[in-house]
mmCIF file of N, CA and C in Angstrom:
data_model
loop_
_atom_site.group_PDB
_atom_site.id
_atom_site.type_symbol
_atom_site.label_atom_id
_atom_site.label_comp_id
_atom_site.label_asym_id
_atom_site.label_seq_id
_atom_site.Cartn_x
_atom_site.Cartn_y
_atom_site.Cartn_z
ATOM 1 N N UNK A 13 109.918 95.386 123.178
ATOM 2 C CA UNK A 13 109.023 95.882 124.195
ATOM 3 C C UNK A 13 109.042 97.410 124.131
ATOM 4 N N UNK A 14 107.888 98.005 124.361
ATOM 5 C CA UNK A 14 107.812 99.468 124.408
ATOM 6 C C UNK A 14 107.746 99.917 125.855
ATOM 7 N N UNK A 15 108.623 100.856 126.193
ATOM 8 C CA UNK A 15 108.676 101.427 127.533
ATOM 9 C C UNK A 15 108.354 102.915 127.427
ATOM 10 N N UNK A 16 107.516 103.403 128.338
ATOM 11 C CA UNK A 16 107.205 104.831 128.396
ATOM 12 C C UNK A 16 107.807 105.400 129.671
ATOM 13 N N UNK A 17 108.551 106.483 129.519
ATOM 14 C CA UNK A 17 109.095 107.191 130.674
ATOM 15 C C UNK A 17 108.285 108.463 130.866
ATOM 16 N N UNK A 18 107.874 108.700 132.093
ATOM 17 C CA UNK A 18 107.130 109.915 132.408
ATOM 18 C C UNK A 18 107.955 110.769 133.364
ATOM 19 N N UNK A 19 108.030 112.055 133.059
ATOM 20 C CA UNK A 19 108.781 113.030 133.855
ATOM 21 C C UNK A 19 107.801 114.156 134.155
ATOM 22 N N UNK A 20 107.621 114.475 135.427
ATOM 23 C CA UNK A 20 106.655 115.512 135.803
ATOM 24 C C UNK A 20 107.269 116.428 136.844
ATOM 25 N N UNK A 21 107.127 117.724 136.626
ATOM 26 C CA UNK A 21 107.661 118.710 137.564
ATOM 27 C C UNK A 21 106.637 119.822 137.774
ATOM 28 N N UNK A 22 106.715 120.447 138.920
ATOM 29 C CA UNK A 22 105.850 121.587 139.239
ATOM 30 C C UNK A 22 106.745 122.799 139.466
ATOM 31 N N UNK A 23 106.490 123.831 138.691
ATOM 32 C CA UNK A 23 107.288 125.053 138.783
ATOM 33 C C UNK A 23 106.899 125.868 140.002
ATOM 34 N N UNK A 24 107.784 126.728 140.400
ATOM 35 C CA UNK A 24 107.457 127.746 141.394
ATOM 36 C C UNK A 24 106.317 128.570 140.796
ATOM 37 N N UNK A 25 105.381 129.006 141.604
ATOM 38 C CA UNK A 25 104.207 129.751 141.121
ATOM 39 C C UNK A 25 104.615 130.863 140.152
ATOM 40 N N UNK A 26 103.935 130.882 139.006
ATOM 41 C CA UNK A 26 104.181 131.907 138.013
ATOM 42 C C UNK A 26 105.315 131.614 137.049
ATOM 43 N N UNK A 27 106.013 130.483 137.225
ATOM 44 C CA UNK A 27 107.160 130.165 136.360
ATOM 45 C C UNK A 27 106.907 128.931 135.482
ATOM 46 N N UNK A 28 105.628 128.627 135.295
ATOM 47 C CA UNK A 28 105.256 127.466 134.493
ATOM 48 C C UNK A 28 105.746 127.546 133.053
ATOM 49 N N UNK A 29 105.637 128.710 132.430
ATOM 50 C CA UNK A 29 106.093 128.862 131.043
ATOM 51 C C UNK A 29 107.607 128.676 130.942
ATOM 52 N N UNK A 30 108.313 129.145 131.948
ATOM 53 C CA UNK A 30 109.769 128.974 131.969
ATOM 54 C C UNK A 30 110.138 127.500 132.096
ATOM 55 N N UNK A 31 109.427 126.778 132.959
ATOM 56 C CA UNK A 31 109.677 125.343 133.107
ATOM 57 C C UNK A 31 109.332 124.606 131.815
ATOM 58 N N UNK A 32 108.230 124.971 131.191
ATOM 59 C CA UNK A 32 107.840 124.354 129.927
ATOM 60 C C UNK A 32 108.925 124.577 128.864
ATOM 61 N N UNK A 33 109.401 125.790 128.745
ATOM 62 C CA UNK A 33 110.472 126.092 127.780
ATOM 63 C C UNK A 33 111.738 125.301 128.097
ATOM 64 N N UNK A 34 112.069 125.203 129.378
ATOM 65 C CA UNK A 34 113.256 124.460 129.811
ATOM 66 C C UNK A 34 113.131 122.997 129.382
ATOM 67 N N UNK A 35 111.976 122.377 129.646
ATOM 68 C CA UNK A 35 111.779 120.964 129.317
ATOM 69 C C UNK A 35 111.825 120.744 127.799
ATOM 70 N N UNK A 36 111.216 121.630 127.033
ATOM 71 C CA UNK A 36 111.187 121.484 125.578
ATOM 72 C C UNK A 36 112.576 121.647 124.963
ATOM 73 N N UNK A 37 113.424 122.429 125.585
ATOM 74 C CA UNK A 37 114.759 122.698 125.042
ATOM 75 C C UNK A 37 115.729 121.541 125.262
ATOM 76 N N UNK A 38 115.424 120.635 126.180
ATOM 77 C CA UNK A 38 116.340 119.528 126.478
ATOM 78 C C UNK A 38 116.119 118.370 125.523
ATOM 79 N N UNK A 39 117.093 118.140 124.666
ATOM 80 C CA UNK A 39 117.051 117.029 123.718
ATOM 81 C C UNK A 39 117.607 115.779 124.386
ATOM 82 N N UNK A 40 117.119 114.649 123.965
ATOM 83 C CA UNK A 40 117.603 113.368 124.479
ATOM 84 C C UNK A 40 118.391 112.670 123.387
ATOM 85 N N UNK A 41 119.522 112.096 123.770
ATOM 86 C CA UNK A 41 120.375 111.397 122.815
ATOM 87 C C UNK A 41 120.627 109.979 123.307
ATOM 88 N N UNK A 42 120.217 108.973 122.548
ATOM 89 C CA UNK A 42 119.526 109.073 121.274
ATOM 90 C C UNK A 42 118.086 109.540 121.488
ATOM 91 N N UNK A 43 117.438 109.990 120.424
ATOM 92 C CA UNK A 43 116.059 110.454 120.586
ATOM 93 C C UNK A 43 115.102 109.289 120.800
ATOM 94 N N UNK A 44 114.011 109.522 121.512
ATOM 95 C CA UNK A 44 113.017 108.465 121.724
ATOM 96 C C UNK A 44 112.218 108.214 120.445
ATOM 97 N N UNK A 45 111.461 107.122 120.439
ATOM 98 C CA UNK A 45 110.563 106.847 119.316
ATOM 99 C C UNK A 45 109.513 107.947 119.208
ATOM 100 N N UNK A 46 109.092 108.447 120.348
ATOM 101 C CA UNK A 46 108.033 109.460 120.420
ATOM 102 C C UNK A 46 108.232 110.266 121.690
ATOM 103 N N UNK A 47 107.857 111.534 121.638
ATOM 104 C CA UNK A 47 107.960 112.408 122.808
ATOM 105 C C UNK A 47 106.795 113.386 122.784
ATOM 106 N N UNK A 48 106.109 113.511 123.904
ATOM 107 C CA UNK A 48 105.007 114.459 124.021
ATOM 108 C C UNK A 48 105.181 115.267 125.296
ATOM 109 N N UNK A 49 104.812 116.538 125.219
ATOM 110 C CA UNK A 49 104.938 117.446 126.355
ATOM 111 C C UNK A 49 103.562 118.031 126.657
ATOM 112 N N UNK A 50 103.219 118.079 127.949
ATOM 113 C CA UNK A 50 101.922 118.565 128.395
ATOM 114 C C UNK A 50 102.114 119.611 129.495
ATOM 115 N N UNK A 51 101.117 120.453 129.665
ATOM 116 C CA UNK A 51 101.100 121.359 130.815
ATOM 117 C C UNK A 51 99.758 121.198 131.522
ATOM 118 N N UNK A 52 99.732 121.578 132.792
ATOM 119 C CA UNK A 52 98.533 121.433 133.605
ATOM 120 C C UNK A 52 98.450 122.611 134.577
ATOM 121 N N UNK A 53 97.285 122.778 135.207
ATOM 122 C CA UNK A 53 97.173 123.832 136.222
ATOM 123 C C UNK A 53 98.257 123.681 137.291
ATOM 124 N N UNK A 54 98.461 124.728 138.012
ATOM 125 C CA UNK A 54 99.459 124.792 139.085
ATOM 126 C C UNK A 54 100.882 124.711 138.540
ATOM 127 N N UNK A 55 101.073 125.201 137.293
ATOM 128 C CA UNK A 55 102.410 125.300 136.693
ATOM 129 C C UNK A 55 103.135 123.968 136.624
ATOM 130 N N UNK A 56 102.390 122.900 136.279
ATOM 131 C CA UNK A 56 102.982 121.576 136.144
ATOM 132 C C UNK A 56 103.304 121.278 134.679
ATOM 133 N N UNK A 57 104.373 120.531 134.462
ATOM 134 C CA UNK A 57 104.799 120.111 133.126
ATOM 135 C C UNK A 57 105.040 118.602 133.159
ATOM 136 N N UNK A 58 104.555 117.922 132.125
ATOM 137 C CA UNK A 58 104.700 116.476 132.002
ATOM 138 C C UNK A 58 105.323 116.168 130.645
ATOM 139 N N UNK A 59 106.349 115.321 130.633
ATOM 140 C CA UNK A 59 106.965 114.860 129.393
ATOM 141 C C UNK A 59 106.908 113.334 129.402
ATOM 142 N N UNK A 60 106.369 112.764 128.314
ATOM 143 C CA UNK A 60 106.309 111.314 128.156
ATOM 144 C C UNK A 60 107.139 110.952 126.934
ATOM 145 N N UNK A 61 108.039 109.992 127.108
ATOM 146 C CA UNK A 61 108.837 109.504 125.983
ATOM 147 C C UNK A 61 108.605 108.008 125.840
ATOM 148 N N UNK A 62 108.646 107.526 124.593
ATOM 149 C CA UNK A 62 108.455 106.114 124.289
ATOM 150 C C UNK A 62 109.740 105.551 123.701
ATOM 151 N N UNK A 63 110.090 104.344 124.132
ATOM 152 C CA UNK A 63 111.342 103.708 123.725
ATOM 153 C C UNK A 63 111.105 102.255 123.374
ATOM 154 N N UNK A 64 111.857 101.751 122.411
ATOM 155 C CA UNK A 64 111.874 100.331 122.108
ATOM 156 C C UNK A 64 113.015 99.749 122.933
ATOM 157 N N UNK A 65 112.685 99.315 124.152
ATOM 158 C CA UNK A 65 113.723 98.876 125.095
ATOM 159 C C UNK A 65 113.105 98.012 126.185
ATOM 160 N N UNK A 66 113.968 97.354 126.921
ATOM 161 C CA UNK A 66 113.562 96.585 128.088
ATOM 162 C C UNK A 66 113.198 97.553 129.213
ATOM 163 N N UNK A 67 112.324 97.124 130.106
ATOM 164 C CA UNK A 67 111.864 97.954 131.226
ATOM 165 C C UNK A 67 113.022 98.490 132.076
ATOM 166 N N UNK A 68 114.090 97.716 132.212
ATOM 167 C CA UNK A 68 115.212 98.109 133.061
ATOM 168 C C UNK A 68 116.356 98.754 132.287
ATOM 169 N N UNK A 69 116.172 98.978 130.996
ATOM 170 C CA UNK A 69 117.257 99.522 130.165
ATOM 171 C C UNK A 69 117.670 100.917 130.632
ATOM 172 N N UNK A 70 118.940 101.199 130.488
ATOM 173 C CA UNK A 70 119.430 102.545 130.777
ATOM 174 C C UNK A 70 119.038 103.469 129.633
ATOM 175 N N UNK A 71 118.153 104.379 129.886
ATOM 176 C CA UNK A 71 117.651 105.282 128.854
ATOM 177 C C UNK A 71 117.898 106.735 129.262
ATOM 178 N N UNK A 72 118.102 107.604 128.289
ATOM 179 C CA UNK A 72 118.293 109.016 128.637
ATOM 180 C C UNK A 72 116.994 109.605 129.189
ATOM 181 N N UNK A 73 117.122 110.398 130.217
ATOM 182 C CA UNK A 73 115.962 111.043 130.825
ATOM 183 C C UNK A 73 116.238 112.524 131.002
ATOM 184 N N UNK A 74 115.178 113.301 131.100
ATOM 185 C CA UNK A 74 115.355 114.720 131.392
ATOM 186 C C UNK A 74 115.980 114.865 132.778
ATOM 187 N N UNK A 75 116.909 115.775 132.928
ATOM 188 C CA UNK A 75 117.512 115.996 134.244
ATOM 189 C C UNK A 75 116.577 116.808 135.135
ATOM 190 N N UNK A 76 116.995 117.011 136.354
ATOM 191 C CA UNK A 76 116.256 117.908 137.246
ATOM 192 C C UNK A 76 116.545 119.348 136.844
ATOM 193 N N UNK A 77 115.528 120.203 136.817
ATOM 194 C CA UNK A 77 115.783 121.624 136.583
ATOM 195 C C UNK A 77 116.515 122.228 137.785
ATOM 196 N N UNK A 78 117.008 123.430 137.625
ATOM 197 C CA UNK A 78 117.637 124.103 138.769
ATOM 198 C C UNK A 78 116.607 124.235 139.887
ATOM 199 N N UNK A 79 117.058 124.133 141.112
ATOM 200 C CA UNK A 79 116.162 124.110 142.269
ATOM 201 C C UNK A 79 115.271 125.352 142.368
ATOM 202 N N UNK A 80 115.753 126.491 141.898
ATOM 203 C CA UNK A 80 114.982 127.734 141.992
ATOM 204 C C UNK A 80 113.765 127.742 141.071
ATOM 205 N N UNK A 81 113.708 126.813 140.110
ATOM 206 C CA UNK A 81 112.616 126.780 139.138
ATOM 207 C C UNK A 81 111.460 125.883 139.575
ATOM 208 N N UNK A 82 111.733 124.900 140.425
ATOM 209 C CA UNK A 82 110.695 123.935 140.803
ATOM 210 C C UNK A 82 110.306 124.068 142.273
ATOM 211 N N UNK A 83 109.044 123.723 142.544
ATOM 212 C CA UNK A 83 108.535 123.847 143.910
ATOM 213 C C UNK A 83 108.624 122.552 144.710
ATOM 214 N N UNK A 84 109.011 121.468 144.047
ATOM 215 C CA UNK A 84 109.172 120.165 144.709
ATOM 216 C C UNK A 84 110.038 119.291 143.817
ATOM 217 N N UNK A 85 110.515 118.158 144.315
ATOM 218 C CA UNK A 85 111.336 117.276 143.480
ATOM 219 C C UNK A 85 110.568 116.778 142.254
ATOM 220 N N UNK A 86 111.293 116.509 141.187
ATOM 221 C CA UNK A 86 110.720 115.944 139.965
ATOM 222 C C UNK A 86 110.218 114.534 140.261
ATOM 223 N N UNK A 87 109.087 114.165 139.643
ATOM 224 C CA UNK A 87 108.566 112.805 139.752
ATOM 225 C C UNK A 87 108.869 112.086 138.449
ATOM 226 N N UNK A 88 109.290 110.844 138.557
ATOM 227 C CA UNK A 88 109.598 110.023 137.379
ATOM 228 C C UNK A 88 108.936 108.650 137.558
ATOM 229 N N UNK A 89 108.357 108.163 136.437
ATOM 230 C CA UNK A 89 107.766 106.835 136.425
ATOM 231 C C UNK A 89 108.166 106.141 135.145
ATOM 232 N N UNK A 90 108.208 104.818 135.181
ATOM 233 C CA UNK A 90 108.561 104.003 134.014
ATOM 234 C C UNK A 90 107.482 102.933 133.875
ATOM 235 N N UNK A 91 106.928 102.814 132.666
ATOM 236 C CA UNK A 91 105.874 101.849 132.389
ATOM 237 C C UNK A 91 106.248 101.018 131.173
ATOM 238 N N UNK A 92 105.781 99.761 131.142
ATOM 239 C CA UNK A 92 105.960 98.953 129.952
ATOM 240 C C UNK A 92 104.585 98.714 129.341
ATOM 241 N N UNK A 93 104.560 98.664 128.018
ATOM 242 C CA UNK A 93 103.309 98.475 127.300
ATOM 243 C C UNK A 93 102.762 97.075 127.539
ATOM 244 N N UNK A 94 101.447 96.987 127.659
ATOM 245 C CA UNK A 94 100.771 95.723 127.878
ATOM 246 C C UNK A 94 99.969 95.396 126.619
ATOM 247 N N UNK A 95 100.096 94.167 126.137
ATOM 248 C CA UNK A 95 99.355 93.748 124.939
ATOM 249 C C UNK A 95 97.853 93.756 125.204
ATOM 250 N N UNK A 96 97.107 94.159 124.196
ATOM 251 C CA UNK A 96 95.647 94.145 124.302
ATOM 252 C C UNK A 96 95.154 92.704 124.271
ATOM 253 N N UNK A 97 94.102 92.417 125.032
ATOM 254 C CA UNK A 97 93.522 91.062 125.041
ATOM 255 C C UNK A 97 92.633 90.866 123.844
#
């Protein structure tokens, strides 16, 4: 089964590049099958990782950044792939 983990954070105004650099610098062990990083308006950063694992498996995730860097708590979601009909 393929599981996608989504991690999204919003930086304090003007610190989006710092948050992006912070997220990119954090390696996951073991590494995921795939990892993509996105940015959006309002200094938001999104990281999606793909894993060959069960939906409830214990998988490495990005930690929370230091509180001074983010304007609200990190959001995390976990999805499992659905077969095409």
